[in-house]
Coordinates of C-alpha atoms and ligand atoms in Angstrom, one line a residue:
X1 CA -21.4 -83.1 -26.6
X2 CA -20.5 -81.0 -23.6
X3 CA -18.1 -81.3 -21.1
X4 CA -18.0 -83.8 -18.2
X5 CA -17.2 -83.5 -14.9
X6 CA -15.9 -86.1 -13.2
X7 CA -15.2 -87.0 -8.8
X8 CA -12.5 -88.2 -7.1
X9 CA -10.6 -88.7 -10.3
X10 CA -6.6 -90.3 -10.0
X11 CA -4.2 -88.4 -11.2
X12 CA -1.1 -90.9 -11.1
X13 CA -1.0 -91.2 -14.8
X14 CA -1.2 -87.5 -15.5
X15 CA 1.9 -86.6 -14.0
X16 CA 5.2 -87.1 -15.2
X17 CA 6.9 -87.7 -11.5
X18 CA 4.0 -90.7 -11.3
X19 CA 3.1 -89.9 -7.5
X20 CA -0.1 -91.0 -6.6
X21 CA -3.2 -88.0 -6.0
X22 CA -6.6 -87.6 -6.4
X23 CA -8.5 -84.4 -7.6
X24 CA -12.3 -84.1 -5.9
X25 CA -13.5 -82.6 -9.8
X26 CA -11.7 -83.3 -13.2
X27 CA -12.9 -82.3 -16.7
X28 CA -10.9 -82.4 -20.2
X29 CA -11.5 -79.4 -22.2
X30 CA -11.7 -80.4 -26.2
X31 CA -13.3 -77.7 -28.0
X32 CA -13.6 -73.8 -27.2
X33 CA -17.0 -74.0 -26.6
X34 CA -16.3 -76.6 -23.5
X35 CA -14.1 -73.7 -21.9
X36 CA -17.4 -71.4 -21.9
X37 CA -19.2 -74.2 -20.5
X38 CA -17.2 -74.8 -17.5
X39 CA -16.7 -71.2 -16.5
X40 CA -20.4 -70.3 -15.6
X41 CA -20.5 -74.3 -14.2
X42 CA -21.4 -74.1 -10.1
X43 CA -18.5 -76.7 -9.6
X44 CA -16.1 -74.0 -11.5
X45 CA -17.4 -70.9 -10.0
X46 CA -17.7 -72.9 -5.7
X47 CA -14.0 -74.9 -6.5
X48 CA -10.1 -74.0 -6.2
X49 CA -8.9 -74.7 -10.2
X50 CA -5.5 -76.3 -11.5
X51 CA -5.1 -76.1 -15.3
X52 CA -3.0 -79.3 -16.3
X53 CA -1.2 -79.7 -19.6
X54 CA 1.0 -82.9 -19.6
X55 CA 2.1 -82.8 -15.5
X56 CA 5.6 -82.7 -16.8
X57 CA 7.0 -79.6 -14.8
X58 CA 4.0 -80.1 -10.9
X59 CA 4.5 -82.1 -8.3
X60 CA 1.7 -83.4 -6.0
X61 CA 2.3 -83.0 -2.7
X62 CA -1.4 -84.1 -1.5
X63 CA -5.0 -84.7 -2.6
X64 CA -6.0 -81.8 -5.0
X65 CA -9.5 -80.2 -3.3
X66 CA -10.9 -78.4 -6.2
X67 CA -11.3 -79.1 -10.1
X68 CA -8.2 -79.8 -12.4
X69 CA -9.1 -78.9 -15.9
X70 CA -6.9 -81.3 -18.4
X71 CA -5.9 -79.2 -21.8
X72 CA -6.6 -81.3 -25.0
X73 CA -7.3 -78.2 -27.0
X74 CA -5.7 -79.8 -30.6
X75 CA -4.7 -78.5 -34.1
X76 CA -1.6 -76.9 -35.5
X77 CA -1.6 -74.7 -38.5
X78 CA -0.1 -72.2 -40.1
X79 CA -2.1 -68.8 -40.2
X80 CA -0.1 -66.5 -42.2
X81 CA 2.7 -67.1 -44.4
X82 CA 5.2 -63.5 -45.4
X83 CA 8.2 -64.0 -47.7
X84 CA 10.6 -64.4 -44.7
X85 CA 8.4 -65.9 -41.9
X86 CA 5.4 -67.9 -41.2
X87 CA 3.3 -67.3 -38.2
X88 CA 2.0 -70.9 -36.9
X89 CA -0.5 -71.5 -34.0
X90 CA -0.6 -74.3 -32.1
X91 CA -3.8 -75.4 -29.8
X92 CA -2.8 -75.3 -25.6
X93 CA -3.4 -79.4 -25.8
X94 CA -1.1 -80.3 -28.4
X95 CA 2.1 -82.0 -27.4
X96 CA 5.0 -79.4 -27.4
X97 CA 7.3 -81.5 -29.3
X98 CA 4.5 -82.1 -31.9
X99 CA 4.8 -78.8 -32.7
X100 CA 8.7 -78.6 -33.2
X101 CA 8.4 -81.4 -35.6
X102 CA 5.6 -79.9 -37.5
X103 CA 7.6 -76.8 -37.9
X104 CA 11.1 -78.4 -38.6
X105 CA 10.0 -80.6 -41.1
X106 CA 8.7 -77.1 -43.4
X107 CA 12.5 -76.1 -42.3
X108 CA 10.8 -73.3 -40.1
X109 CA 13.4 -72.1 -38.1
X110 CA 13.1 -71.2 -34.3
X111 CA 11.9 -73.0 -31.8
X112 CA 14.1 -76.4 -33.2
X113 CA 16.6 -76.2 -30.1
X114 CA 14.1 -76.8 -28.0
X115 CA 13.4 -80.1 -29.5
X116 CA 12.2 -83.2 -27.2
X117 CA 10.7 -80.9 -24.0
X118 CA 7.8 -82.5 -22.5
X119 CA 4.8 -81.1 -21.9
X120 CA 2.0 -79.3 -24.2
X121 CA 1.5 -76.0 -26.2
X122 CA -0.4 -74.0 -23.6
X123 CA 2.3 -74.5 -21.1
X124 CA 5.3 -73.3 -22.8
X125 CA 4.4 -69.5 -22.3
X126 CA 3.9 -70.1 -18.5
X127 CA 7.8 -70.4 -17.6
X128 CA 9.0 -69.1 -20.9
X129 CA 10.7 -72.8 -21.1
X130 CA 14.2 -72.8 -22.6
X131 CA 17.0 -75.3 -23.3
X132 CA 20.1 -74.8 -25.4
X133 CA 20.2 -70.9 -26.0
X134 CA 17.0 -70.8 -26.6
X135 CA 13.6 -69.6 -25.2
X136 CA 9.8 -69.7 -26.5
X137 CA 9.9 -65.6 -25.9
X138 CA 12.3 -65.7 -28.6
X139 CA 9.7 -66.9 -31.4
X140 CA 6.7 -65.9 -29.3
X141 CA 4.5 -63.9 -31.3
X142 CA 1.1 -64.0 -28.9
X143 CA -1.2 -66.0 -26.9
X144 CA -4.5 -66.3 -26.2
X145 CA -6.3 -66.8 -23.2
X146 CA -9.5 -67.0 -21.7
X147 CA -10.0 -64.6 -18.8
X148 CA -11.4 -67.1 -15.6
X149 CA -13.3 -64.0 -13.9
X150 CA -15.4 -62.5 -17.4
X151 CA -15.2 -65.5 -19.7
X152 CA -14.0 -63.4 -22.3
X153 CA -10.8 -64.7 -24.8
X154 CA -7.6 -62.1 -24.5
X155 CA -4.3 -61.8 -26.6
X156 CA -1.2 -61.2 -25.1
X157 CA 1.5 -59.8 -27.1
X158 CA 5.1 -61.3 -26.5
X159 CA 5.9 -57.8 -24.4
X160 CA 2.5 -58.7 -22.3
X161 CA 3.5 -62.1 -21.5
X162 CA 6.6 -60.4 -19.2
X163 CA 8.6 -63.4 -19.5
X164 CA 12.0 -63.8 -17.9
X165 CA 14.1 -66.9 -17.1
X166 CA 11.2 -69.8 -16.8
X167 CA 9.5 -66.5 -15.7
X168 CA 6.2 -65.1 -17.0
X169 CA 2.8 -63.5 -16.0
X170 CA 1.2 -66.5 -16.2
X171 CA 3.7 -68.0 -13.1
X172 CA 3.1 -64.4 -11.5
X173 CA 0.6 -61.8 -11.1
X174 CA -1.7 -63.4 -13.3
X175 CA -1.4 -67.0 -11.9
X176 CA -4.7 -69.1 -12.4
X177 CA -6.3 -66.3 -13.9
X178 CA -6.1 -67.0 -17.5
X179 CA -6.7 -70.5 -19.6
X180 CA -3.8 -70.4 -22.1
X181 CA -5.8 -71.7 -25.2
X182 CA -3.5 -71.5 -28.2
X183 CA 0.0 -70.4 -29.1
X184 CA 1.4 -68.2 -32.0
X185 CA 5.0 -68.5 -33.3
X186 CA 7.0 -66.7 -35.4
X187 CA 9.0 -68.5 -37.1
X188 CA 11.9 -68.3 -40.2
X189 CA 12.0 -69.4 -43.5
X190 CA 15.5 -68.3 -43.8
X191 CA 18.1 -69.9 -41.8
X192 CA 18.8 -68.4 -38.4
X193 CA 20.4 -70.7 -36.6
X194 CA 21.6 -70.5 -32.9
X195 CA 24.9 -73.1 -32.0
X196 CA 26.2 -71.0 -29.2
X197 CA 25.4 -73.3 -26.4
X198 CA 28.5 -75.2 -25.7
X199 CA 27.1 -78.6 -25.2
X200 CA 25.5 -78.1 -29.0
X201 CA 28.7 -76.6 -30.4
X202 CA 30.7 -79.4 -29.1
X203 CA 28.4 -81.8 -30.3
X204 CA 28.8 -80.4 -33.7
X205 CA 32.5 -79.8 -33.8
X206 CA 33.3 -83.5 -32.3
X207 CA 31.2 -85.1 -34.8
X208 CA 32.7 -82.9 -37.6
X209 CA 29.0 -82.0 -38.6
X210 CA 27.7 -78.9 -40.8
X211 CA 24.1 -77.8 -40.1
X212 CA 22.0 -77.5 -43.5
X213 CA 18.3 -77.1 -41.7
X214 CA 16.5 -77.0 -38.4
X215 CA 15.8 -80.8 -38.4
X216 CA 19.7 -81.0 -37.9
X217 CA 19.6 -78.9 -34.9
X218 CA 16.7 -80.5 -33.8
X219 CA 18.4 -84.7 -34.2
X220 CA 21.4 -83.5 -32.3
X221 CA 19.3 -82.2 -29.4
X222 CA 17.1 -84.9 -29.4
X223 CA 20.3 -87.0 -29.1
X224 CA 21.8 -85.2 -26.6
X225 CA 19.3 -85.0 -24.7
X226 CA 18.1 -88.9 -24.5
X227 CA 21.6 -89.5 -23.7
X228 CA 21.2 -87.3 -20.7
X229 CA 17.8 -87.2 -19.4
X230 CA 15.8 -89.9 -17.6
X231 CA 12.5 -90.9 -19.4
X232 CA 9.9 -90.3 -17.2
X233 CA 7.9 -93.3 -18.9
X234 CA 10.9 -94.9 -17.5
X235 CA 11.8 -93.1 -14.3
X236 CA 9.4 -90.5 -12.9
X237 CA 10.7 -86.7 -12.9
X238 CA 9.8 -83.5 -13.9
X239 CA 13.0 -82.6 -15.4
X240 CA 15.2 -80.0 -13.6
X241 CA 13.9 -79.6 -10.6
X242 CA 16.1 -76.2 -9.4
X243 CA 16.3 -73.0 -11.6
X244 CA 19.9 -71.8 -12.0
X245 CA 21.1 -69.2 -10.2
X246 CA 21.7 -65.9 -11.2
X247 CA 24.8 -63.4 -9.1
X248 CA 25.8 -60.3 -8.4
X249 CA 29.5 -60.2 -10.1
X250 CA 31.1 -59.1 -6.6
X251 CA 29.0 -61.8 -5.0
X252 CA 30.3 -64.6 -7.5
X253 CA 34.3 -62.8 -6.4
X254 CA 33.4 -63.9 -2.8
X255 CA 32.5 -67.4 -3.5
X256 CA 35.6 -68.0 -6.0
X257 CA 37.8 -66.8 -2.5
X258 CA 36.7 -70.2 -0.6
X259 CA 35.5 -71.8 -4.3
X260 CA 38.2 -71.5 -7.0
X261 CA 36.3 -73.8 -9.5
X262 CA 32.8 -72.3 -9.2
X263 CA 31.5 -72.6 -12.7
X264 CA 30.2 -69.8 -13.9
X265 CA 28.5 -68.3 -17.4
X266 CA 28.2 -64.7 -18.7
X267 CA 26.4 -66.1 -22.5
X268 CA 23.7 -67.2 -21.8
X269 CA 22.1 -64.5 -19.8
X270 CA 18.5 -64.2 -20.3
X271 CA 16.9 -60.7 -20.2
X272 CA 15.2 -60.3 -16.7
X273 CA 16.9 -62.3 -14.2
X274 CA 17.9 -59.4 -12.0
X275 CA 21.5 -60.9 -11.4
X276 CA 24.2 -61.2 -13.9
X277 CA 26.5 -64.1 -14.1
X278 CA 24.6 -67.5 -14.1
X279 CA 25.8 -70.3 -11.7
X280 CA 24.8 -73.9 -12.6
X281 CA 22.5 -75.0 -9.9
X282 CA 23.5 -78.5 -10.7
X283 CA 27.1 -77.9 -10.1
X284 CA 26.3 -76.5 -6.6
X285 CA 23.7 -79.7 -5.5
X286 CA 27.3 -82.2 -6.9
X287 CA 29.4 -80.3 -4.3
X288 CA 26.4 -80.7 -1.2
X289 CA 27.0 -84.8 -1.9
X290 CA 23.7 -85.1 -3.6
X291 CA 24.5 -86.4 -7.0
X292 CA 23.2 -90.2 -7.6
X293 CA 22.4 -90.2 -3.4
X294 CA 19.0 -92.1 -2.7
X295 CA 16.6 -91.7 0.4
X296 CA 14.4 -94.3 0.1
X297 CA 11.8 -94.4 -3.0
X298 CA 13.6 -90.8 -4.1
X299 CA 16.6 -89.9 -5.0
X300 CA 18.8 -87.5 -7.3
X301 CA 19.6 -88.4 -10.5
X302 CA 22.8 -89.5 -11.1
X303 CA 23.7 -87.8 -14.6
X304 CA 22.0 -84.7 -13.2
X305 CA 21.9 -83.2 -10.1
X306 CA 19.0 -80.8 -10.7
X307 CA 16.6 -83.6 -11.3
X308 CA 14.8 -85.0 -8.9
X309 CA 13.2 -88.9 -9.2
X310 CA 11.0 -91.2 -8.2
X311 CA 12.3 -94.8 -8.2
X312 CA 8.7 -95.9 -7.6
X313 CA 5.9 -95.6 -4.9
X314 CA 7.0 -91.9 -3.7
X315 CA 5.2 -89.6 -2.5
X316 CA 4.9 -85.9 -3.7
X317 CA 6.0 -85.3 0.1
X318 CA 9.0 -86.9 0.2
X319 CA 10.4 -85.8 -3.4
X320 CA 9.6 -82.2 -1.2
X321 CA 11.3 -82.9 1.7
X322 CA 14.4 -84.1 -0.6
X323 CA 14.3 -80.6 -2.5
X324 CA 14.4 -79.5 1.1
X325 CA 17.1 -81.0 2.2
X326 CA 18.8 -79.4 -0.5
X327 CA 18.0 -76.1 -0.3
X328 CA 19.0 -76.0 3.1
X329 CA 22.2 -77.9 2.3
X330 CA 23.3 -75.7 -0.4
X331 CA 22.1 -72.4 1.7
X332 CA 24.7 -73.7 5.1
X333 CA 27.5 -74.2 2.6
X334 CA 27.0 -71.4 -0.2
X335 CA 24.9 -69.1 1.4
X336 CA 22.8 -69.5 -1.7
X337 CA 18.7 -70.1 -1.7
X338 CA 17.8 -72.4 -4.6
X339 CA 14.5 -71.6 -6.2
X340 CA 12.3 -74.3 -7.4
X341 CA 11.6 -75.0 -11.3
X342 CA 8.6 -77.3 -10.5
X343 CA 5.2 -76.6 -9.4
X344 CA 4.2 -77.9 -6.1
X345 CA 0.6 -77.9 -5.3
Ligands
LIG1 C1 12.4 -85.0 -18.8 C2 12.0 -83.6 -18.7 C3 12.8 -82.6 -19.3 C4 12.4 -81.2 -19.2 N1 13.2 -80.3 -19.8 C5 12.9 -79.0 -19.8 C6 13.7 -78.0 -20.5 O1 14.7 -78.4 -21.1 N2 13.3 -76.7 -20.4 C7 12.2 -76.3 -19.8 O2 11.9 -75.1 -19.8 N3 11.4 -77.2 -19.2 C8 11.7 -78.6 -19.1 N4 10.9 -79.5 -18.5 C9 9.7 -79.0 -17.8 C10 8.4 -79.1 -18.6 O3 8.5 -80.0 -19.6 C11 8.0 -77.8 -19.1 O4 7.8 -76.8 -18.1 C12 6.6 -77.9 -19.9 O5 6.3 -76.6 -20.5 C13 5.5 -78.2 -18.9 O6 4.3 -78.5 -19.8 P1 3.1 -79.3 -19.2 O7 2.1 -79.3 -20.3 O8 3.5 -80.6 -18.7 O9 2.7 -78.4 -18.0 P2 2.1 -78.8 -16.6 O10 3.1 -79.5 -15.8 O11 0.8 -79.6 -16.8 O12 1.8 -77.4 -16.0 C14 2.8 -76.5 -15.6 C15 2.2 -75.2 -15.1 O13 1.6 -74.5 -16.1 C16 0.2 -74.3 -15.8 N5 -0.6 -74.5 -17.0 C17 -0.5 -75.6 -17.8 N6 -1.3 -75.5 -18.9 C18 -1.9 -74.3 -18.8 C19 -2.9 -73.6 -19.6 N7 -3.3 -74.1 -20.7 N8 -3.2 -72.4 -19.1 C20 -2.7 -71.8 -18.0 N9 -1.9 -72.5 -17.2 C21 -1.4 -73.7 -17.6 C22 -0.1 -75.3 -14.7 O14 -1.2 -74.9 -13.9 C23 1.2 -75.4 -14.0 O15 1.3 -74.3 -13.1 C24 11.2 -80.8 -18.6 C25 10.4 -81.8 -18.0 C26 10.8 -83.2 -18.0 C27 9.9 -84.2 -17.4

């Protein structure tokens, strides 16, 4: 069977921040072949396109005017097995954490710290997502995409992908050009773990634990991250809604003249950010007031001041006018323009 193209289709359930919008076209894509199909399809070729994986990291602002093509590309499999590393690909539909699972169960190690992120295969290259030390470039091995303007299928070597904190080609110049269909890790069969984050090596030196395989990396962030996260089954969000920011040193000297207790990180600096000593965006959004304050149906979580949720009913609009308000809140008192994580279409 082909694809199907379907009008005026709701979209509330396919985002994780549960705002209501409707799409004029939608269309799941669940076999290669459906991919060709749609690209020489009139409503393709005449229609502004959003590719959606599991809405976990967009917000919709309005109505979307064009097509939104759903990703439930599936299958994960291992393609080539060396003595010290296995090379496994993963379809762009699968379910991200799926895939962690699959590989930490074989004691593959690499991608196990970022266990529990939301979301689907295809999407992890497009901001290079990352959580405790860790980021998808590091086990990256290629991708493959279907070019939108020839049809034809491309691989993209790690070094192609130019990723950089939540940073890629896919978020830049190559931004709805490409259809992300399937992942290729690289991952280790001998034990390469990575406990530098503090939160993790806390974890583990409170609870007197010793880590034997990637499934006991992946528990403890699974842990620690249910203990600090919202669900968005539960409560709608997208996860951090800010990216941190990245200083100058000599800038960071100024702020610790009027800000003594500015928190501040050299270890975990990620390769292209431009700046060099990371600032916890969270930490400036708890000193604006923000933390746990509620407008209305929205409001800032009150464990984490970089998420953003919606207590029911909101609108994309006024979870944007919120991040707003805190960009411009932050700027007057830091001098400092947050960037946004999320997507806002
Ligand atoms: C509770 C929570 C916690 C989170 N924690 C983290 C975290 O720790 N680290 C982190 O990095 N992120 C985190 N996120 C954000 C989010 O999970 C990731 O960004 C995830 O990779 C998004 O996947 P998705 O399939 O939902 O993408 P979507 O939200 O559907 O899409 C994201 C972007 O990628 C594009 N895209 C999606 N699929 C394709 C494709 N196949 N081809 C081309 N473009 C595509 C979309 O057009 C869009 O621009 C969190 C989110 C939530 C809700």
């Amino acid at each position: 069977m082909g694809i199907e193209i379907l009008k005026n289709y709701d979209l509330s359930k396919l985002n994780t921040f549960g705002v209501k919008a409707n799409t004029k076209f939608f269309v799941e894509i669940k076999k290669e072949d459906d991919i060709k199909e749609l690209f020489v399809s009139e409503v393709f070729k005449n229609n502004e396109r959003l590719f959606l994986g599991g809405g976990s990291n967009i917000l919709f602002t309005k109505d979307f005017d064009g097509i939104v093509i759903s990703n439930k590309l599936k299958g994960i499999e291992i393609i080539e097995e060396g003595k010290d590393s296995v090379l496994i690909k993963g379809m762009g539909g699968e379910i991200w954490h799926d895939l962690v699972l699959f590989a930490v169960d074989k004691g593959y190690w690499g991608i196990e710290n970022l266990s529990l992120i939301p979301g689907t295969v295809g999407a992890t290259p497009v901001q290079n997502i990352g959580a405790y030390g860790v980021e998808i470039k590091d086990s990256l091995e290629r991708v493959e995409a279907y070019e939108i303007e020839s049809g034809e299928k491309k691989v993209f070597s790690n070094k192609e992908c130019e990723f950089g904190y939540r940073e890629s080609i896919f978020k830049n110049k190559l931004k709805g050009k490409y259809f992300i269909s399937s992942v290729i890790f690289k991952l280790n069969k001998e034990e390469s773990k990575n406990t530098k984050y503090r939160t993790l090596q806390e974890y583990i030196e409170k609870n007197n634990l010793t880590i034997k395989s990637p499934k006991d990396i992946s528990d403890i962030v699974i842990e620690i991250r249910k203990s600090k996260l919202p669900d968005p089954r539960i409560l709608g969000n997208a996860g951090s809604f800010f990216k941190n920011v990245f200083l100058e040193k000599n800038k960071l000297e100024e702020l610790k003249n009027s800000y003594p207790n500015i928190p501040s990180f050299e270890e975990d600096l990620p390769a292209q950010t431009g700046g060099i000593i990371k600032i916890p965006a969270g930490w400036l959004i708890e000193q604006c007031g923000w933390k746990g304050k509620r407008i209305g149906n929205v409001g800032v979580h009150e464990k984490q001041a970089l998420v953003l949720v919606n207590y029911g009913g909101a609108t994309g609009e006024e979870l944007k006018d919120l991040s707003d308000q805190i960009i411009s809140s932050i700027n007057d008192k830091f001098g400092i323009i947050l960037t946004r994580e999320v997507n806002l279409i």
